[in-house]
Short mmCIF file of C-alpha atoms and ligand atoms in Angstrom, two decimals:
data_model
loop_
_atom_site.label_atom_id
_atom_site.label_comp_id
_atom_site.label_asym_id
_atom_site.label_seq_id
_atom_site.Cartn_x
_atom_site.Cartn_y
_atom_site.Cartn_z
CA MET A 1 0.03 -0.01 -0.02
CA SER A 2 1.47 3.33 -0.95
CA PHE A 3 1.86 6.16 1.46
CA PRO A 4 -0.96 8.83 1.45
CA GLY A 5 1.86 11.33 1.90
CA THR A 6 0.05 13.48 4.53
CA GLY A 7 0.50 14.30 8.22
CA LYS A 8 3.56 15.09 10.24
CA ILE A 9 6.92 13.28 10.83
CA TRP A 10 9.01 13.85 13.84
CA MET A 11 12.64 14.76 12.70
CA ASN A 12 15.18 15.57 15.47
CA GLY A 13 12.60 17.01 17.71
CA THR A 14 10.65 19.00 15.05
CA LEU A 15 7.35 18.20 13.44
CA VAL A 16 7.74 18.33 9.66
CA ASP A 17 5.11 17.94 6.98
CA TRP A 18 5.36 14.50 5.34
CA ALA A 19 6.34 16.04 1.97
CA ASP A 20 9.25 17.98 3.51
CA ALA A 21 10.75 15.08 5.61
CA LYS A 22 13.85 14.74 3.41
CA ILE A 23 17.54 13.88 3.87
CA HIS A 24 20.42 14.55 1.55
CA VAL A 25 21.43 11.80 -0.86
CA ALA A 26 24.99 12.03 0.54
CA SER A 27 23.80 11.02 3.99
CA HIS A 28 25.85 8.17 5.40
CA VAL A 29 22.83 5.86 5.84
CA VAL A 30 22.09 5.91 2.09
CA HIS A 31 25.56 4.55 1.22
CA TYR A 32 26.43 2.31 4.16
CA GLY A 33 23.21 1.20 5.60
CA SER A 34 24.18 2.89 9.01
CA ALA A 35 20.72 2.92 10.78
CA VAL A 36 18.77 1.05 13.34
CA PHE A 37 15.00 1.16 13.54
CA GLU A 38 11.86 -0.07 15.19
CA GLY A 39 8.42 -1.26 14.16
CA ALA A 40 5.69 -0.97 16.74
CA ARG A 41 1.91 -0.66 16.55
CA CYS A 42 -0.77 1.49 18.14
CA TYR A 43 -4.10 -0.23 18.37
CA ASP A 44 -7.67 1.10 18.51
CA THR A 45 -9.07 0.02 21.89
CA LYS A 46 -12.15 0.80 23.84
CA GLN A 47 -10.00 3.15 25.95
CA GLY A 48 -8.87 5.02 22.76
CA PRO A 49 -5.56 4.54 20.86
CA ALA A 50 -2.91 2.43 22.83
CA CYS A 51 0.54 1.51 21.80
CA PHE A 52 1.51 -2.20 22.36
CA ARG A 53 4.84 -2.73 24.33
CA LEU A 54 6.06 0.74 23.34
CA ASN A 55 8.68 0.80 26.09
CA ALA A 56 10.13 -2.58 24.90
CA HIS A 57 10.33 -1.25 21.49
CA MET A 58 12.09 1.92 22.48
CA ARG A 59 14.53 0.05 24.70
CA ARG A 60 15.31 -2.31 21.72
CA LEU A 61 15.87 0.77 19.47
CA LEU A 62 18.44 2.14 21.84
CA ASP A 63 20.00 -1.23 22.41
CA SER A 64 20.43 -1.52 18.65
CA ALA A 65 22.01 1.90 18.56
CA ARG A 66 24.42 0.97 21.29
CA ILE A 67 25.56 -2.19 19.49
CA TYR A 68 26.39 0.02 16.46
CA ARG A 69 28.08 2.75 18.68
CA MET A 70 25.41 5.35 17.83
CA GLU A 71 24.75 7.73 20.58
CA SER A 72 21.15 8.88 20.28
CA PRO A 73 20.68 12.46 21.08
CA TYR A 74 17.28 11.48 22.62
CA ASP A 75 16.72 9.21 25.64
CA GLN A 76 14.04 6.55 25.80
CA GLN A 77 11.49 8.74 27.64
CA THR A 78 11.89 11.56 25.13
CA LEU A 79 11.43 9.25 22.23
CA THR A 80 8.45 7.56 23.83
CA ASP A 81 6.78 10.89 24.48
CA ALA A 82 7.57 11.89 20.91
CA VAL A 83 5.70 8.76 19.56
CA LEU A 84 2.62 9.39 21.76
CA ASP A 85 2.59 13.11 20.76
CA LEU A 86 2.96 12.31 17.15
CA ILE A 87 -0.04 9.87 17.23
CA ARG A 88 -2.02 12.57 18.84
CA VAL A 89 -1.01 15.25 16.33
CA ASN A 90 -1.74 13.04 13.40
CA THR A 91 -5.08 11.90 14.98
CA PHE A 92 -4.60 8.33 14.41
CA GLN A 93 -6.74 5.81 16.19
CA ALA A 94 -4.44 3.03 15.09
CA CYS A 95 -1.18 3.10 13.18
CA TYR A 96 2.19 1.53 12.56
CA ILE A 97 5.04 3.23 14.31
CA ARG A 98 8.49 3.45 12.64
CA PRO A 99 11.27 5.30 14.66
CA ILE A 100 14.74 5.26 12.92
CA VAL A 101 18.10 6.33 14.18
CA TYR A 102 20.49 6.90 11.42
CA ARG A 103 23.88 8.42 10.42
CA GLY A 104 23.25 11.73 8.55
CA TYR A 105 25.08 14.24 6.37
CA ASP A 106 28.77 15.18 6.86
CA SER A 107 31.10 13.10 4.75
CA LEU A 108 31.31 9.71 3.24
CA GLY A 109 33.60 6.81 4.16
CA VAL A 110 33.35 3.51 6.02
CA ASN A 111 34.04 5.37 9.15
CA PRO A 112 30.65 6.68 10.25
CA TYR A 113 31.90 8.71 13.31
CA PRO A 114 32.11 12.22 11.60
CA CYS A 115 28.38 11.95 10.57
CA PRO A 116 25.67 13.02 12.99
CA VAL A 117 23.23 10.68 14.58
CA ASP A 118 19.81 11.77 13.53
CA VAL A 119 16.31 10.43 14.60
CA ALA A 120 13.00 10.37 12.86
CA ILE A 121 9.65 8.90 13.74
CA MET A 122 7.03 8.10 11.04
CA LEU A 123 3.47 6.78 11.38
CA TRP A 124 1.15 5.29 8.94
CA GLU A 125 -1.97 3.32 8.67
CA TRP A 126 -0.92 -0.33 8.11
CA GLY A 127 -3.46 -3.12 8.58
CA ALA A 128 -2.77 -6.78 8.42
CA TYR A 129 0.60 -7.72 6.85
CA PHE A 130 -0.64 -10.97 5.28
CA THR A 131 -4.06 -11.63 3.63
CA LYS A 132 -7.16 -12.25 5.54
CA GLU A 133 -7.20 -15.82 3.99
CA ALA A 134 -3.66 -16.42 5.27
CA ILE A 135 -4.40 -15.23 8.68
CA GLU A 136 -7.26 -17.65 8.92
CA GLU A 137 -6.12 -20.55 6.90
CA GLY A 138 -2.33 -20.32 6.90
CA LEU A 139 0.58 -19.41 4.75
CA ASP A 140 2.49 -21.61 2.16
CA VAL A 141 6.17 -21.02 2.74
CA LYS A 142 9.49 -22.45 1.69
CA ILE A 143 12.89 -22.88 3.31
CA SER A 144 15.07 -20.18 1.84
CA THR A 145 18.32 -21.02 0.07
CA TRP A 146 19.74 -18.00 1.86
CA ALA A 147 20.99 -18.44 5.46
CA ARG A 148 20.52 -15.85 8.17
CA ASN A 149 23.47 -13.73 9.02
CA ALA A 150 26.07 -15.81 10.70
CA PRO A 151 26.93 -15.03 14.48
CA ASN A 152 29.56 -12.39 14.88
CA THR A 153 28.81 -10.84 11.45
CA THR A 154 26.04 -8.20 11.28
CA PRO A 155 24.45 -8.91 14.67
CA ALA A 156 20.83 -10.36 14.58
CA MET A 157 19.88 -8.82 17.83
CA ALA A 158 20.28 -5.36 16.49
CA LYS A 159 17.45 -4.27 14.30
CA SER A 160 19.64 -2.56 11.79
CA VAL A 161 18.70 -1.74 8.28
CA ALA A 162 21.73 -3.63 7.16
CA ASN A 163 20.09 -6.86 8.33
CA TYR A 164 17.14 -6.30 5.91
CA ALA A 165 19.40 -6.75 2.93
CA ASN A 166 19.41 -10.48 3.84
CA ALA A 167 15.65 -10.32 4.70
CA GLN A 168 14.94 -8.94 1.23
CA LEU A 169 16.90 -11.74 -0.48
CA ILE A 170 14.77 -14.28 1.58
CA LYS A 171 11.45 -12.54 0.75
CA MET A 172 12.10 -12.01 -2.92
CA GLU A 173 13.22 -15.57 -3.54
CA ALA A 174 10.05 -16.73 -1.76
CA ILE A 175 7.81 -14.59 -3.97
CA ALA A 176 9.77 -15.55 -7.15
CA ASP A 177 9.04 -19.30 -6.30
CA GLY A 178 5.33 -18.70 -5.74
CA TYR A 179 5.43 -18.78 -1.84
CA ALA A 180 4.08 -16.06 0.56
CA GLU A 181 7.22 -16.15 2.74
CA GLY A 182 10.61 -17.83 3.28
CA ILE A 183 12.08 -19.40 6.43
CA ALA A 184 15.78 -19.03 6.86
CA LEU A 185 18.04 -21.41 8.57
CA ASP A 186 21.11 -20.19 10.49
CA THR A 187 24.54 -20.92 9.26
CA GLN A 188 24.58 -24.26 11.28
CA GLY A 189 21.38 -25.45 9.50
CA ASN A 190 19.07 -24.87 12.49
CA LEU A 191 15.79 -23.06 12.11
CA SER A 192 16.14 -19.24 12.49
CA GLU A 193 13.26 -17.10 11.46
CA GLY A 194 11.17 -15.61 8.50
CA SER A 195 12.30 -12.56 6.58
CA GLY A 196 10.53 -10.33 9.13
CA GLN A 197 8.88 -12.70 11.64
CA ASN A 198 9.89 -15.18 14.42
CA LEU A 199 8.84 -18.80 14.07
CA PHE A 200 6.98 -21.19 16.38
CA ILE A 201 6.38 -24.88 16.26
CA VAL A 202 3.79 -26.80 18.12
CA ARG A 203 4.22 -30.55 18.59
CA GLU A 204 2.22 -32.62 21.15
CA ASN A 205 1.05 -29.47 22.94
CA VAL A 206 4.63 -28.20 23.53
CA ILE A 207 5.45 -24.78 21.98
CA HIS A 208 8.90 -24.52 20.55
CA THR A 209 10.74 -21.42 19.13
CA PRO A 210 14.45 -21.01 18.05
CA PRO A 211 16.70 -19.44 20.78
CA ILE A 212 18.06 -15.91 20.44
CA GLY A 213 21.52 -17.44 19.56
CA ASN A 214 20.27 -18.76 16.32
CA SER A 215 20.36 -15.53 14.42
CA VAL A 216 16.94 -14.35 15.19
CA LEU A 217 15.72 -10.88 16.18
CA SER A 218 14.69 -10.93 19.72
CA GLY A 219 11.04 -10.30 18.75
CA ILE A 220 8.71 -8.53 21.12
CA THR A 221 5.78 -10.37 19.71
CA ARG A 222 7.78 -13.61 20.25
CA ASP A 223 8.23 -12.57 23.90
CA SER A 224 4.56 -11.66 24.24
CA VAL A 225 3.43 -15.04 22.71
CA LEU A 226 5.78 -17.01 24.97
CA THR A 227 4.35 -15.16 27.95
CA ILE A 228 0.73 -15.65 26.88
CA ALA A 229 1.48 -19.38 26.19
CA ARG A 230 2.87 -19.76 29.74
CA ASP A 231 -0.15 -17.89 31.12
CA LEU A 232 -2.42 -20.34 29.23
CA GLY A 233 -0.48 -23.34 30.82
CA PHE A 234 1.44 -24.59 27.74
CA PRO A 235 5.01 -25.74 28.07
CA VAL A 236 7.34 -23.70 26.06
CA SER A 237 10.87 -24.47 24.83
CA ALA A 238 13.47 -22.12 23.17
CA GLN A 239 16.13 -24.65 22.09
CA ASP A 240 17.78 -25.47 18.70
CA VAL A 241 15.17 -26.61 16.26
CA PRO A 242 16.50 -28.88 13.38
CA ARG A 243 14.91 -28.21 9.88
CA GLU A 244 13.18 -31.60 9.79
CA MET A 245 11.20 -30.73 12.94
CA LEU A 246 9.12 -28.32 10.79
CA TYR A 247 7.83 -31.01 8.56
CA THR A 248 6.83 -33.27 11.53
CA SER A 249 5.22 -30.45 13.61
CA ASP A 250 1.50 -30.41 14.42
CA GLU A 251 1.25 -26.61 13.94
CA LEU A 252 3.51 -23.84 12.90
CA PHE A 253 3.14 -20.05 13.04
CA PHE A 254 4.98 -16.76 12.63
CA THR A 255 4.86 -13.84 15.01
CA GLY A 256 5.88 -10.20 14.49
CA THR A 257 4.59 -6.72 14.96
CA ALA A 258 3.52 -6.62 11.31
CA ALA A 259 2.52 -10.24 11.01
CA GLU A 260 1.01 -10.56 14.58
CA VAL A 261 0.24 -14.25 14.81
CA THR A 262 -0.03 -15.88 11.37
CA PRO A 263 -0.39 -19.69 10.87
CA VAL A 264 1.77 -21.56 8.28
CA ARG A 265 -0.04 -24.44 6.61
CA SER A 266 2.75 -25.86 4.40
CA VAL A 267 6.45 -25.76 4.13
CA ASP A 268 8.21 -26.72 0.81
CA ARG A 269 4.68 -28.01 -0.25
CA ILE A 270 4.52 -30.48 2.68
CA PRO A 271 1.41 -29.89 4.61
CA ILE A 272 1.96 -29.02 8.41
CA GLY A 273 -0.30 -31.23 10.57
CA SER A 274 -3.84 -31.22 9.06
CA GLY A 275 -2.66 -28.61 6.52
CA ARG A 276 -4.67 -25.81 8.14
CA ALA A 277 -4.31 -23.47 10.98
CA GLY A 278 -4.08 -25.60 14.18
CA PRO A 279 -6.14 -25.09 17.38
CA ILE A 280 -3.30 -23.97 19.60
CA THR A 281 -2.21 -21.41 16.98
CA ARG A 282 -5.76 -20.19 16.84
CA GLN A 283 -6.05 -19.86 20.67
CA LEU A 284 -2.77 -17.94 20.86
CA GLN A 285 -3.72 -15.73 17.93
CA LYS A 286 -7.09 -14.98 19.49
CA ARG A 287 -5.57 -14.14 22.93
CA PHE A 288 -2.85 -12.04 21.25
CA MET A 289 -5.39 -10.02 19.33
CA GLN A 290 -7.67 -9.65 22.39
CA THR A 291 -4.62 -8.44 24.34
CA VAL A 292 -3.52 -5.79 21.82
CA HIS A 293 -6.99 -4.49 21.56
CA GLY A 294 -7.48 -4.26 25.32
CA GLU A 295 -10.27 -6.82 25.30
CA VAL A 296 -8.70 -8.91 28.16
CA GLU A 297 -7.05 -7.68 31.42
CA ASP A 298 -3.67 -6.01 30.58
CA ARG A 299 -1.90 -8.21 33.21
CA HIS A 300 1.64 -7.47 32.02
CA ASN A 301 1.12 -3.72 31.56
CA TRP A 302 1.72 -3.92 27.79
CA LEU A 303 -0.53 -1.19 26.62
CA THR A 304 0.31 2.47 26.75
CA PRO A 305 -2.86 4.61 26.20
CA LEU A 306 -2.49 8.03 24.65
CA PRO A 307 -2.46 10.64 27.47
CA SER A 308 -5.28 12.53 25.77
CA SER A 309 -7.17 9.53 24.31
CA LYS A 310 -10.14 9.90 26.71
CA LYS A 311 -10.50 13.48 25.68
CA VAL A 312 -10.33 12.54 21.98
CA VAL A 313 -13.04 9.82 22.54
CA GLN A 314 -15.15 12.29 24.40
CA GLU A 315 -14.85 14.92 21.79
CA GLY A 316 -15.76 12.35 19.16
CA VAL A 317 -18.88 11.37 21.09
CA ALA A 318 -19.93 15.05 21.70
C1 PLP B 1 13.76 -10.26 11.15
C2 PLP B 1 12.68 -10.12 12.12
N1 PLP B 1 12.43 -11.09 12.91
C3 PLP B 1 11.38 -11.01 13.79
C4 PLP B 1 10.63 -9.97 13.85
C5 PLP B 1 9.55 -9.77 14.83
O1 PLP B 1 9.90 -8.90 15.91
P1 PLP B 1 8.75 -8.13 16.68
O2 PLP B 1 7.80 -9.07 17.21
O3 PLP B 1 9.55 -7.35 17.77
O4 PLP B 1 8.16 -7.16 15.73
C6 PLP B 1 10.81 -8.92 12.97
C7 PLP B 1 9.96 -7.73 12.92
O5 PLP B 1 10.47 -6.59 12.96
C8 PLP B 1 11.92 -8.96 12.06
O6 PLP B 1 12.17 -8.07 11.11
#
């Protein structure tokens, strides 16, 4: 979906019209991929717009910046407040949230230190990442011929734009081969993750996901689903998962801020379980969606309502 191109973008503390939110082509990030970013969501709830796990996303943003030796000029609270303010200014009830910390304009060379660290926050309306049919029935995916980044190369735990060169190779190959998504192995051949999603396997009522050390992003939805699964009484395991365990699983699903909880119904044309979304996947998907929409008790304090959301709702009613 193309951008409508309206509204405000936060750039280094200033609200800028969408059309004017530009950087110079000589900015370091354009040439050397020197940026880290986040993807979070604000959901429409009965209490008004509320961001899901905003603190965790902002913490991960600054963790990613720290790994890349980028000193953000703004602390976590300032960035969190900026997101909430930007949602209010743009009058979104629900939106996708994209903060980015990047090396800007000064000079070009592999050494990024001379370039300033700039920060921008964009918002846009972004519904479901996969089709409605896929969310209900499941995706057909393939194992990618591309491996995820090896340990001690570009770090998987940092959500850096550089990692998405690898992600794009995985995604493009999957599309070119007629699949909705690709699953990457790590360089040892163990399961890692999708191009932009973490992966879960269900076998005999136990929920498995690859550990953080297997070149995965430490997904915030992954953590939420592990927590929800434990709350619901399921045993969970985060240990190495060999490729063949995919084909013998009862259920399989992806998690991510964009993908939320999306079932997978086949891998390499081999049906998973019954070849449709499984019951545990559906249960977790339902509970996750109820949680983000504030329809069940927020027992882990994951929702951050907009400070003025009550007022906005009242004004809307009046
Ligand atoms: C490579 C990759 N893995 C996993 C995820 C899921 O992470 P999260 O649940 O924090 O959105 C994402 C989403 O950004 C991703 O890009």
